[in-house]
Coordinates of N, CA and C in Angstrom, one line a residue:
X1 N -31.5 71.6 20.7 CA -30.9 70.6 19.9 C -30.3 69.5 20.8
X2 N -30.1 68.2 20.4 CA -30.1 67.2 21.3 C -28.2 67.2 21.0
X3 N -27.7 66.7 22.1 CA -26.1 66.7 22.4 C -25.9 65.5 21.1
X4 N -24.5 66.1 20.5 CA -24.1 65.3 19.5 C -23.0 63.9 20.0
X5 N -23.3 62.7 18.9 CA -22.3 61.7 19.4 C -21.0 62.3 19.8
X6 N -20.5 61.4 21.1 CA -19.0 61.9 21.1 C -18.1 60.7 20.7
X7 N -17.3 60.9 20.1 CA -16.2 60.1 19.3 C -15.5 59.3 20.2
X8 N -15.4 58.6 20.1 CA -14.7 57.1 21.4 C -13.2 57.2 21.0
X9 N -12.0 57.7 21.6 CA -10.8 57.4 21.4 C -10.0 57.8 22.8
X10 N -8.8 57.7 22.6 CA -7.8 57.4 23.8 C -7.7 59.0 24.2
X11 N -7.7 59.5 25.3 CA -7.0 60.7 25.8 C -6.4 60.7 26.0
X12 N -5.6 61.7 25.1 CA -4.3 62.3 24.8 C -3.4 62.9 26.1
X13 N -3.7 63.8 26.9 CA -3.6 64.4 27.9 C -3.4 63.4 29.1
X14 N -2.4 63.3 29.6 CA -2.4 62.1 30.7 C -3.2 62.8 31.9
X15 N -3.3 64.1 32.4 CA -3.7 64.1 33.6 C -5.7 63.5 33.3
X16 N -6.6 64.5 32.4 CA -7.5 64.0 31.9 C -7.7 62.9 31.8
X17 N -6.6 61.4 31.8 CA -7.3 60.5 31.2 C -7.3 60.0 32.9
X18 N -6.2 59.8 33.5 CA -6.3 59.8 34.7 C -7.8 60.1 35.5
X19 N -8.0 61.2 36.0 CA -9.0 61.7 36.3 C -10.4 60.8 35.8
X20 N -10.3 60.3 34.4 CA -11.5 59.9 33.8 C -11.8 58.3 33.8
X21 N -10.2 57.8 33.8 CA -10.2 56.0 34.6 C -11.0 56.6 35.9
X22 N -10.7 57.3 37.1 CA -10.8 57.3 37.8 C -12.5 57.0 38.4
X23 N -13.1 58.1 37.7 CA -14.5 58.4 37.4 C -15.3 57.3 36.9
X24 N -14.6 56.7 35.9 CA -15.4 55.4 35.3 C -15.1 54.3 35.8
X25 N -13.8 54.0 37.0 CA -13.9 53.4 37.5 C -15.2 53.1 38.7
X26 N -15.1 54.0 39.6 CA -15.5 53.7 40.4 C -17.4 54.2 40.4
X27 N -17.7 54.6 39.4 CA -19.1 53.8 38.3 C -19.3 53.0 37.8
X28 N -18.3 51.9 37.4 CA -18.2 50.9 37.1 C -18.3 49.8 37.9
X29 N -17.9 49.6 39.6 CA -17.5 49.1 40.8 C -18.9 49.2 40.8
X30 N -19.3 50.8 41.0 CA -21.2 51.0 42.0 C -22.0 50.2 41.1
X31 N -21.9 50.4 39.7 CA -23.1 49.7 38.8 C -22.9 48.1 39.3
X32 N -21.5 46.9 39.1 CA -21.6 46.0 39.6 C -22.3 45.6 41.2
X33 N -22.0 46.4 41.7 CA -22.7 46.2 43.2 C -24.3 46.4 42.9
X34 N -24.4 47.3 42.6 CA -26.0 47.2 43.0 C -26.6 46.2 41.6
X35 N -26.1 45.8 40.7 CA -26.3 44.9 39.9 C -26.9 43.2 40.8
X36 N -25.8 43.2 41.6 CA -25.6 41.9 42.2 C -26.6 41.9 43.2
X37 N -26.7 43.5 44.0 CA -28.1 43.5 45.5 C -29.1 43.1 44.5
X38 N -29.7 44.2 43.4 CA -31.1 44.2 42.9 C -31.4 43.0 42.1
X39 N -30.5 42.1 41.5 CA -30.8 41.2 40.4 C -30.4 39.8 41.4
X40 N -29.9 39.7 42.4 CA -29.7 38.8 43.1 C -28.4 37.6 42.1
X41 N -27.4 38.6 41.8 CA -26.5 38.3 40.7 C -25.1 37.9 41.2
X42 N -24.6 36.8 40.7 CA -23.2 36.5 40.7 C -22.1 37.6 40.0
X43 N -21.7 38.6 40.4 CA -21.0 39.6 39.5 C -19.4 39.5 40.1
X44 N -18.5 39.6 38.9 CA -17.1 39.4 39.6 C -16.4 40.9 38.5
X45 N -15.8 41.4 39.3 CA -15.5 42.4 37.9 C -13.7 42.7 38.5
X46 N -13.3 42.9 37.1 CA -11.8 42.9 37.6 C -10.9 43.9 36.4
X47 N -10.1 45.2 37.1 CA -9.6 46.0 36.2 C -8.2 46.3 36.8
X48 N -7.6 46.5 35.5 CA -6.1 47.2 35.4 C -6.1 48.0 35.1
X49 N -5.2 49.1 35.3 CA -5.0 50.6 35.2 C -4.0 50.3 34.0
X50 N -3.8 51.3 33.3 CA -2.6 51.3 32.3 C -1.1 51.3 33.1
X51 N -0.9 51.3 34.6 CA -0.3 51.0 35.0 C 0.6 49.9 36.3
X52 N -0.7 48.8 35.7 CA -0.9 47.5 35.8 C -1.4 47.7 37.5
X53 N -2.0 48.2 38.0 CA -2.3 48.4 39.3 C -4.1 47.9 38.9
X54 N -4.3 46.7 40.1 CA -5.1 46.4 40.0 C -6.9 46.6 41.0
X55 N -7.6 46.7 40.5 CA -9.1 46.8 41.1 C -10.1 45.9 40.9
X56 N -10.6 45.3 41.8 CA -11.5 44.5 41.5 C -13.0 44.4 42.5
X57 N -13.8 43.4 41.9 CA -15.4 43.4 42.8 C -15.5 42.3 42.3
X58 N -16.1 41.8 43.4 CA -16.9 40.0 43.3 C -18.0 39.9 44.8
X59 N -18.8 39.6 43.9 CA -20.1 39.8 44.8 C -20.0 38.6 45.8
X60 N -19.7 37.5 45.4 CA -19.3 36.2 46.5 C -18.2 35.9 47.3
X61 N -18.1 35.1 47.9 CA -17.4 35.1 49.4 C -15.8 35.2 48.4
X62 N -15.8 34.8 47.2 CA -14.2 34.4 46.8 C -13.9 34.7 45.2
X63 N -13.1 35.8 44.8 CA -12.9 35.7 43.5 C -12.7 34.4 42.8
X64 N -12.0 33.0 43.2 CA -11.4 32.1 42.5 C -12.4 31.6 42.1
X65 N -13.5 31.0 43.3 CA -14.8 30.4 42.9 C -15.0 30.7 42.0
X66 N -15.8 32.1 41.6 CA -16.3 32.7 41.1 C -15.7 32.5 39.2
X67 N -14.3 32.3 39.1 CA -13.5 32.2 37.9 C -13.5 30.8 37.7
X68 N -13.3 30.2 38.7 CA -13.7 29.0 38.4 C -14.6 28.3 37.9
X69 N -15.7 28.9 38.4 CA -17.5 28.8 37.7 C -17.4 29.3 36.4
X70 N -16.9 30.4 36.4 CA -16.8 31.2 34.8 C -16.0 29.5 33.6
X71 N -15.0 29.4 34.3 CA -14.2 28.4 33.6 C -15.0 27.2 33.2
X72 N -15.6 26.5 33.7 CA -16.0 25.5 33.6 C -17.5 25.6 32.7
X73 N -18.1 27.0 32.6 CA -19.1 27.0 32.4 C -18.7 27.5 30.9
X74 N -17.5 28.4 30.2 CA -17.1 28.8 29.3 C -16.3 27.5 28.5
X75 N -15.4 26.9 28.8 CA -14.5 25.7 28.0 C -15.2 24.6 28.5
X76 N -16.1 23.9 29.8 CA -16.7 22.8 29.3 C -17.6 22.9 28.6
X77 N -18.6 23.6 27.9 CA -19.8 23.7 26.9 C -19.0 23.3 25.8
X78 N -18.3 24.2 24.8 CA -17.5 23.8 23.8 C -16.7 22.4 23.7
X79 N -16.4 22.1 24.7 CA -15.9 20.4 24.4 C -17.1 19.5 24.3
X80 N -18.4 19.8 24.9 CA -19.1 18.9 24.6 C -20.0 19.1 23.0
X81 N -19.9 20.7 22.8 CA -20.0 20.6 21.4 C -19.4 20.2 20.5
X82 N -18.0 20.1 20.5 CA -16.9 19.6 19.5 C -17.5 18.0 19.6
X83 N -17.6 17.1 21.0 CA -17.5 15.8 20.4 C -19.3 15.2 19.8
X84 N -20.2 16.3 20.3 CA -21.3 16.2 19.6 C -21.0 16.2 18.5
X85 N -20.5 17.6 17.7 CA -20.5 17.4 15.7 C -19.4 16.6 15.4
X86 N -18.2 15.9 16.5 CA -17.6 14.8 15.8 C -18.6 13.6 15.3
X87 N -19.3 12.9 16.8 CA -20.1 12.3 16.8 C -21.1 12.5 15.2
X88 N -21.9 13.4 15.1 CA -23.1 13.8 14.0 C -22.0 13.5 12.7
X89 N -21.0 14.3 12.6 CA -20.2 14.3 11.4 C -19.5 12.9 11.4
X90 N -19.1 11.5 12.3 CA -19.0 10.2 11.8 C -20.1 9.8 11.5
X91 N -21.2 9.9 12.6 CA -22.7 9.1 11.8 C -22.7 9.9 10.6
X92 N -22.7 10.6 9.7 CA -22.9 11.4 8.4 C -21.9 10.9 7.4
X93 N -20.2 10.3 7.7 CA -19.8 10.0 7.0 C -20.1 8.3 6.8
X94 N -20.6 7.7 8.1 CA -21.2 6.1 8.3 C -22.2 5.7 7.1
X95 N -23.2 6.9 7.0 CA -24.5 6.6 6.7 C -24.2 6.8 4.8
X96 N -23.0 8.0 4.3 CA -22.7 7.9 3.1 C -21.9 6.4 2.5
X97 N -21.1 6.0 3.4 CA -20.0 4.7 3.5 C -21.3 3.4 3.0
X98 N -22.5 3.8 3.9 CA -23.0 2.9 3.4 C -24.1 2.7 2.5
X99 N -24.3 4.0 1.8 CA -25.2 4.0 0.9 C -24.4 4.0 -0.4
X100 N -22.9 4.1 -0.4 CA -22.2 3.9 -1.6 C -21.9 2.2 -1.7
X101 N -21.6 1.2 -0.5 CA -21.9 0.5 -0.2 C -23.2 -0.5 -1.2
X102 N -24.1 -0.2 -0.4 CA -25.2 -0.5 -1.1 C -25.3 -0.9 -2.8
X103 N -24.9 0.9 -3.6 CA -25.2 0.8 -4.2 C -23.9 -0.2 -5.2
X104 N -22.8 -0.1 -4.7 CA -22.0 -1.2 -5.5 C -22.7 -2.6 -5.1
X105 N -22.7 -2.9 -4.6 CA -23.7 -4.2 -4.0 C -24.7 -4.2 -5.2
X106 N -25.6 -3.4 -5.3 CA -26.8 -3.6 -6.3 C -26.1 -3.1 -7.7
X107 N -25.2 -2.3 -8.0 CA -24.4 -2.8 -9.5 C -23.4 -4.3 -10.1
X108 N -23.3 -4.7 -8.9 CA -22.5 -6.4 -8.9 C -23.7 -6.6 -8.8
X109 N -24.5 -6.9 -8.5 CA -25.8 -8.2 -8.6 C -26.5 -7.5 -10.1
X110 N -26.6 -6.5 -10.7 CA -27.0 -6.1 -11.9 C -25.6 -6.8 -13.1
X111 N -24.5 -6.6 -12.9 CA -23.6 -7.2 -13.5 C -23.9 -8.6 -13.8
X112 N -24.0 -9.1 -12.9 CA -24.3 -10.6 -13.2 C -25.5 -11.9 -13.2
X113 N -26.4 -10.4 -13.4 CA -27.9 -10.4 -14.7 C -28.9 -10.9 -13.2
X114 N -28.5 -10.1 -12.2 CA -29.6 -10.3 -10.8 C -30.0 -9.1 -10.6
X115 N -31.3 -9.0 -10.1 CA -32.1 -7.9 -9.8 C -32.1 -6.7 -11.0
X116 N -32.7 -7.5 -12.1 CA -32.6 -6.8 -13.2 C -34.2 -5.9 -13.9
X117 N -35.2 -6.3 -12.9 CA -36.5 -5.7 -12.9 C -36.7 -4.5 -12.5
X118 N -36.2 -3.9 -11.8 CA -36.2 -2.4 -11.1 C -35.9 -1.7 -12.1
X119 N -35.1 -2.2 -13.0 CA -34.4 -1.5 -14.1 C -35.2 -0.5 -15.2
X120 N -35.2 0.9 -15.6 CA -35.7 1.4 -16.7 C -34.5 0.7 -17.8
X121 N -35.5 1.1 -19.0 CA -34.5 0.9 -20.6 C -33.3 1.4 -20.4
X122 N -32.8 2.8 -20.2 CA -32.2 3.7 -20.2 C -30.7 2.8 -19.3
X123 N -31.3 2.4 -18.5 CA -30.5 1.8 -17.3 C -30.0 0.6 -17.8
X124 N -30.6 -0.2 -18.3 CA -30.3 -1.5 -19.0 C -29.1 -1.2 -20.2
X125 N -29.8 -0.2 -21.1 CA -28.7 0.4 -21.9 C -27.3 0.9 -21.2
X126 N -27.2 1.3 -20.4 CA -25.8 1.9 -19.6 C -24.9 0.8 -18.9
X127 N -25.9 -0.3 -18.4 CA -25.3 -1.4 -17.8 C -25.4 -2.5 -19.3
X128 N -25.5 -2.4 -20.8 CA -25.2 -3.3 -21.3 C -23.3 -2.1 -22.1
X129 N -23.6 -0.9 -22.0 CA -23.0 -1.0 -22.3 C -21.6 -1.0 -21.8
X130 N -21.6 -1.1 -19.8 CA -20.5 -1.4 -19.2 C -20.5 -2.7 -19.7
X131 N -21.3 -3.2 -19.9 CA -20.6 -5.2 -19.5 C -19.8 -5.2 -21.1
X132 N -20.5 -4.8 -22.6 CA -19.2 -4.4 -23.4 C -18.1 -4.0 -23.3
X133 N -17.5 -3.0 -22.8 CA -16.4 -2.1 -22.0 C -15.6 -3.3 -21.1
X134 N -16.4 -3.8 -20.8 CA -15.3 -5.1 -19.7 C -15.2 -6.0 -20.9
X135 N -16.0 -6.4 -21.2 CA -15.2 -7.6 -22.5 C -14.4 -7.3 -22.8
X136 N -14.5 -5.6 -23.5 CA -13.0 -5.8 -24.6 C -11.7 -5.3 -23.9
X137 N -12.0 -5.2 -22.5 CA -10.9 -4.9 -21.5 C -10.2 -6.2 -21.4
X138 N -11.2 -7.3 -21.3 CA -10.9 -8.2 -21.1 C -10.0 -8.9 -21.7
X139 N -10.9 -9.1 -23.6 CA -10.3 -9.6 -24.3 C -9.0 -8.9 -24.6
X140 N -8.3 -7.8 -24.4 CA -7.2 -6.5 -24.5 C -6.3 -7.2 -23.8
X141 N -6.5 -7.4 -22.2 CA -5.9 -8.1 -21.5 C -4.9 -9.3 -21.8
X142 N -6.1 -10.1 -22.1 CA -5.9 -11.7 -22.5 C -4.5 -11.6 -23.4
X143 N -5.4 -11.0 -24.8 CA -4.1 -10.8 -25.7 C -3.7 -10.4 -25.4
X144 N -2.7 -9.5 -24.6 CA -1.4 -9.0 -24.3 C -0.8 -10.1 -23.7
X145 N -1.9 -10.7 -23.0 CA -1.0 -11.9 -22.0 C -0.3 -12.6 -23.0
X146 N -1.3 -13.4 -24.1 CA -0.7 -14.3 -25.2 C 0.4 -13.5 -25.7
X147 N 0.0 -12.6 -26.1 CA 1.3 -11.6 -26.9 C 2.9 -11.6 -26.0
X148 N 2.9 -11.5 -24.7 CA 3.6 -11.7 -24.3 C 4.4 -12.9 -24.1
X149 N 3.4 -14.0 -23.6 CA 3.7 -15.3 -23.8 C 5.3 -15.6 -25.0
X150 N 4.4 -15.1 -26.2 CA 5.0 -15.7 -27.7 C 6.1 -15.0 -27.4
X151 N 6.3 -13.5 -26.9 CA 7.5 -12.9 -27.0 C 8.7 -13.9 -26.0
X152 N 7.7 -14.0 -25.4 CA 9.3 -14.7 -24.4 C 9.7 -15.8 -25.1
X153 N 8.3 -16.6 -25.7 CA 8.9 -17.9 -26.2 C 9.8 -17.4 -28.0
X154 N 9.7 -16.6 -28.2 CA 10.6 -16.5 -29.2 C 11.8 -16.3 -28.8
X155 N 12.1 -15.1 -27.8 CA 13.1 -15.1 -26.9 C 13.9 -16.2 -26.3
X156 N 13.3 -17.0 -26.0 CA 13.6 -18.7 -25.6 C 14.4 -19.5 -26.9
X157 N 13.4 -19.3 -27.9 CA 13.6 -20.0 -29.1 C 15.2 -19.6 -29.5
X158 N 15.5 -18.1 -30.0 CA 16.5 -17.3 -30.4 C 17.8 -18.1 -29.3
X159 N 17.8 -17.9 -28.0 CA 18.7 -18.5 -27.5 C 18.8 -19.8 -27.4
X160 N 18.0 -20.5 -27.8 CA 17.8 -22.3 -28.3 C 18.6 -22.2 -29.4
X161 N 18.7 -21.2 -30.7 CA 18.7 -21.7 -31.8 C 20.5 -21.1 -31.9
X162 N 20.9 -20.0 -30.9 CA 22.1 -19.4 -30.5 C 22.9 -21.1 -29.6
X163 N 22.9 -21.1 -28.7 CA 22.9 -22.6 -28.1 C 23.2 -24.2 -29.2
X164 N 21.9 -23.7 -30.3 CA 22.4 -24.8 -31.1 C 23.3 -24.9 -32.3
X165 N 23.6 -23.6 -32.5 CA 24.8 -23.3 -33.3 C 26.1 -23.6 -32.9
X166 N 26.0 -22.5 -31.4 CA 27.8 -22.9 -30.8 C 27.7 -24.3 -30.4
X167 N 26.7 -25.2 -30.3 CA 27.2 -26.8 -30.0 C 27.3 -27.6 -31.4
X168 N 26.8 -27.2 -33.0 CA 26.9 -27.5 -33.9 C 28.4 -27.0 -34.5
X169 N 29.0 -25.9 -33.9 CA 30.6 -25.7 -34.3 C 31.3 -25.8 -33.8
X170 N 31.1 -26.6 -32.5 CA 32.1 -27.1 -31.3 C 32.2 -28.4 -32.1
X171 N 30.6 -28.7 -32.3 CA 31.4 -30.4 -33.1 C 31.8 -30.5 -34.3
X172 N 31.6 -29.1 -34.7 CA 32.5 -29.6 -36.5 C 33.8 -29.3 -35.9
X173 N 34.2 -28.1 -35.0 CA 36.0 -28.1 -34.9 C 36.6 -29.3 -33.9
X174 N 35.1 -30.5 -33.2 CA 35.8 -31.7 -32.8 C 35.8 -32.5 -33.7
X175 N 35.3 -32.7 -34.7 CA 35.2 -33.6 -35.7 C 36.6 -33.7 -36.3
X176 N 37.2 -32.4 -36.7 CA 38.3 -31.9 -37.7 C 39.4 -32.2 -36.8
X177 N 39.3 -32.0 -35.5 CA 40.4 -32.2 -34.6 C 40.6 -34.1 -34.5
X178 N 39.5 -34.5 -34.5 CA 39.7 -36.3 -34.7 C 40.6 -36.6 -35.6
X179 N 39.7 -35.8 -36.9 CA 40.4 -36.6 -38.0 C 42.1 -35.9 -38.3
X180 N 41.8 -35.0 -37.7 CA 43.8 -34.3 -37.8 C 44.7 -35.6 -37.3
X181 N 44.5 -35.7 -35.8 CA 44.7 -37.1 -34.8 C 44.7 -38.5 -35.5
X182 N 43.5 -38.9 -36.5 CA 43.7 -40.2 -37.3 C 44.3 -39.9 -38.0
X183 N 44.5 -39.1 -39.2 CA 45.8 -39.1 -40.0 C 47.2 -38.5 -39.5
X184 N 47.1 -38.1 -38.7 CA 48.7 -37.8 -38.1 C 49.8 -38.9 -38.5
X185 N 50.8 -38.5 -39.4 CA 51.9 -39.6 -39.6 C 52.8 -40.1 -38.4
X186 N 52.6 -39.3 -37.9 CA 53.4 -39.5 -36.2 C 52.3 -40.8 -35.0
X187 N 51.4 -40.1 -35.1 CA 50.1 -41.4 -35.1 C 50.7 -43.0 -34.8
X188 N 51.2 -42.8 -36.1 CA 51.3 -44.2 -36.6 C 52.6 -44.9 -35.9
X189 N 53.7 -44.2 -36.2 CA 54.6 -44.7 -35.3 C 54.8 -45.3 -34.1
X190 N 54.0 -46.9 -33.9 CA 54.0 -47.6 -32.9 C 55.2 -48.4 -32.6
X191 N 55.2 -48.8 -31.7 CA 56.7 -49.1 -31.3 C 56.0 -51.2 -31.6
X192 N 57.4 -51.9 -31.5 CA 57.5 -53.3 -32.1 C 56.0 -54.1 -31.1
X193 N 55.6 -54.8 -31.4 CA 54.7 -55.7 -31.0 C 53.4 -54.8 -30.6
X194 N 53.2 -53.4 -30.2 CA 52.3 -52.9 -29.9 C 50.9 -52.5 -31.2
X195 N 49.8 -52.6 -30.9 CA 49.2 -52.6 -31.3 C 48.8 -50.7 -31.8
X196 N 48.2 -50.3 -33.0 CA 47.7 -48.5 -32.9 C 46.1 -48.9 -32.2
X197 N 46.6 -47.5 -31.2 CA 45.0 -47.8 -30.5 C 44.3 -46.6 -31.2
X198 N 43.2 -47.0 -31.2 CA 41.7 -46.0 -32.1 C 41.1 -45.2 -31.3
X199 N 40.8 -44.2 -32.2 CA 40.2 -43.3 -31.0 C 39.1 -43.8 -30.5
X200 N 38.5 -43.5 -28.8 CA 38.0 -43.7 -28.1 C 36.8 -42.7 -28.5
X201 N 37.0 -41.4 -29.1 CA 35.9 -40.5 -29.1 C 35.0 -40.5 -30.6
X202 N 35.4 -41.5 -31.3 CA 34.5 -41.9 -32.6 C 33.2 -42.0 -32.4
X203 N 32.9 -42.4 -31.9 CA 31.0 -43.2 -31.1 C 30.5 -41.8 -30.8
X204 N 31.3 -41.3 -29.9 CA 30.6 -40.0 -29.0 C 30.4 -39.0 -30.2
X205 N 31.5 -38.7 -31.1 CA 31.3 -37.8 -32.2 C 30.2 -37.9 -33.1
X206 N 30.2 -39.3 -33.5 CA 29.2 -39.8 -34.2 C 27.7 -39.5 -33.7
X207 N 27.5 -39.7 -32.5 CA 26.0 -39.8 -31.8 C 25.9 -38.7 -31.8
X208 N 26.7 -37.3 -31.3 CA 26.4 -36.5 -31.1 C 26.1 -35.4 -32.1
X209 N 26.7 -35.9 -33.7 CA 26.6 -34.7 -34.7 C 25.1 -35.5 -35.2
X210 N 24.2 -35.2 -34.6 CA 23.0 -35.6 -35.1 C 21.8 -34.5 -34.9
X211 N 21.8 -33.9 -36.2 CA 20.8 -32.5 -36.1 C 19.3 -32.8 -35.5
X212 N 18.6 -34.2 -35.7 CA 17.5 -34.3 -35.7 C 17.5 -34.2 -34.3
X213 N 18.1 -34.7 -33.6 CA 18.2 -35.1 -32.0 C 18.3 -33.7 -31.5
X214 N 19.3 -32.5 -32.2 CA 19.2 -31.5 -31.6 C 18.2 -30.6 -31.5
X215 N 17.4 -30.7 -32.9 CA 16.5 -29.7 -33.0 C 14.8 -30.4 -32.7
X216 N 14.9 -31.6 -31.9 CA 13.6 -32.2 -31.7 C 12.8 -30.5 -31.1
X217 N 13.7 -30.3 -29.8 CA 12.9 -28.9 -29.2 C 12.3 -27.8 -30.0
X218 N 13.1 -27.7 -31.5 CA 12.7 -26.2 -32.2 C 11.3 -27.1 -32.6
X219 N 11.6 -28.3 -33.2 CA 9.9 -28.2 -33.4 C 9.1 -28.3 -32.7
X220 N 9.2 -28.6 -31.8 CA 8.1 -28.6 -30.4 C 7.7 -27.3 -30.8
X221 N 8.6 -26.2 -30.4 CA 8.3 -25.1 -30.4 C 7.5 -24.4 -31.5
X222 N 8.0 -24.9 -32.5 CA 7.4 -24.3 -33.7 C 5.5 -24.2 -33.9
X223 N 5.5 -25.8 -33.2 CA 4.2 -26.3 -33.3 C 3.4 -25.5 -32.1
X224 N 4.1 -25.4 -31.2 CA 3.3 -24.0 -29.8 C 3.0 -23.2 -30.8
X225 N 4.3 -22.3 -31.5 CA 3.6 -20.9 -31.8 C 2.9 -20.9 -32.6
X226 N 2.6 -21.8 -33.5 CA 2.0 -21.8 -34.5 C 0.2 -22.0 -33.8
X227 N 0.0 -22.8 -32.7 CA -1.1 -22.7 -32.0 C -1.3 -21.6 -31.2
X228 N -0.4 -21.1 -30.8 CA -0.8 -19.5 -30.0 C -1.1 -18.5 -31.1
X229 N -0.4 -18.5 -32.5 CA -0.7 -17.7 -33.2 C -2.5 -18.0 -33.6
X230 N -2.7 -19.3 -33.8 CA -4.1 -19.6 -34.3 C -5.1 -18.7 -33.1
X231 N -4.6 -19.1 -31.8 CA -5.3 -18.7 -31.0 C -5.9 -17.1 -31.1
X232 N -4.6 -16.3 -31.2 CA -4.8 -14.8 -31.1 C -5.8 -14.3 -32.6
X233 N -5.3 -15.0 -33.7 CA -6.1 -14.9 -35.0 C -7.7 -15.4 -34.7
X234 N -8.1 -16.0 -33.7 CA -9.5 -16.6 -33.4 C -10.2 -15.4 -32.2
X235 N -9.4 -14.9 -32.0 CA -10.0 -13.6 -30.6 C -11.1 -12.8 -31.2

């Protein structure tokens, strides 16, 4: 019967394991040497004991070299692969950038009824029914704008028509205050040769209580909204 696998684990026994570094060490040493005579091989080999005491083999004039070579030959490959698939992976995101590119380029010139032969039915249908979809975005737009518009100007209006109140009852309580002042019996009591002088603010009162003059702006205004309203009613 042929010898059974033996199970690979740590020996327990310190003298045993001892003994068995020792054994595999220095079979390990002979294999690298004659590895390096018969294969005409760079071999560098380097061990620690479990109690950091160290053994080593290197077939060339100098360990450093030798790790040195390892170095350069292990971490410079990998940097030039990293900037290779950088490189591949920008040309790959370049070449999508410009095929999306492209293709908005040829949906704007289909938008605005160019290069419209390449087109199946199907496709014509999809791009009439974007250009619908933008209209009523459009027209949606618009009217909000107007809608907005009217709100401010009503807004505007309301404090025009607040404005023309408190200057319409500033002049009725100047009006009332004149005429208190012309009839005052005390008024009158001018002294010998002097003349009663007249109020100065008659004219100004007069000109100024004049509604037409105040409300020329409400109809201006009235006549906008009434055209912005036509407007939105015509959309």
């Amino acid at each position: 019967m042929g010898r059974g696998r033996v199970e690979l684990k740590r020996i327990e026994n310190k003298i045993n394991r001892q003994v068995t570094f020792a054994k595999r060490r220095n079979g390990l040493l002979k294999k690298a040497y004659e590895l390096s005579v018969l294969c005409d091989a760079e071999v560098a080999l380097i061990i620690f004991s479990n109690r950091g005491k160290l053994y080593e083999f290197c077939s060339s004039s100098s360990m450093m070299k030798t790790l040195e070579r390892y170095q350069k030959c292990n971490y410079g490959a990998p940097e030039t692969n990293i900037v290779s698939r950088e490189t591949q992976s920008s040309q790959q995101e370049y070449l999508k950038l410009k095929a999306r590119v492209e293709a908005l380029q040829r949906s704007q010139r289909n938008l605005l009824g160019e290069d419209l032969g390449p087109l199946s039915s199907k496709e014509l249908e999809q791009l009439e029914r974007q250009l619908d979809a933008s209209l009523k975005q459009i027209r949606s737009t618009r009217t909000q704008y107007m809608l907005d518009q009217l709100a401010d100007l009503q807004r505007r209006e309301q404090m025009l028509c607040e404005a023309n109140k408190s200057l319409r009852r500033r002049l009725e309580e100047s009006n009332q205050a004149g005429q208190q002042q012309v009839w005052d019996p005390t008024a009158h009591a001018v002294g010998y040769g002097r003349q009663p002088t007249q109020p100065q603010s008659d004219g100004f009162y007069q000109q100024m209580d004049s509604e037409p003059t105040l409300q020329i702006g409400y109809l201006l205004r009235c006549q906008f909204f009434n055209y912005m309203i036509k407007r939105l009613y015509s959309l």
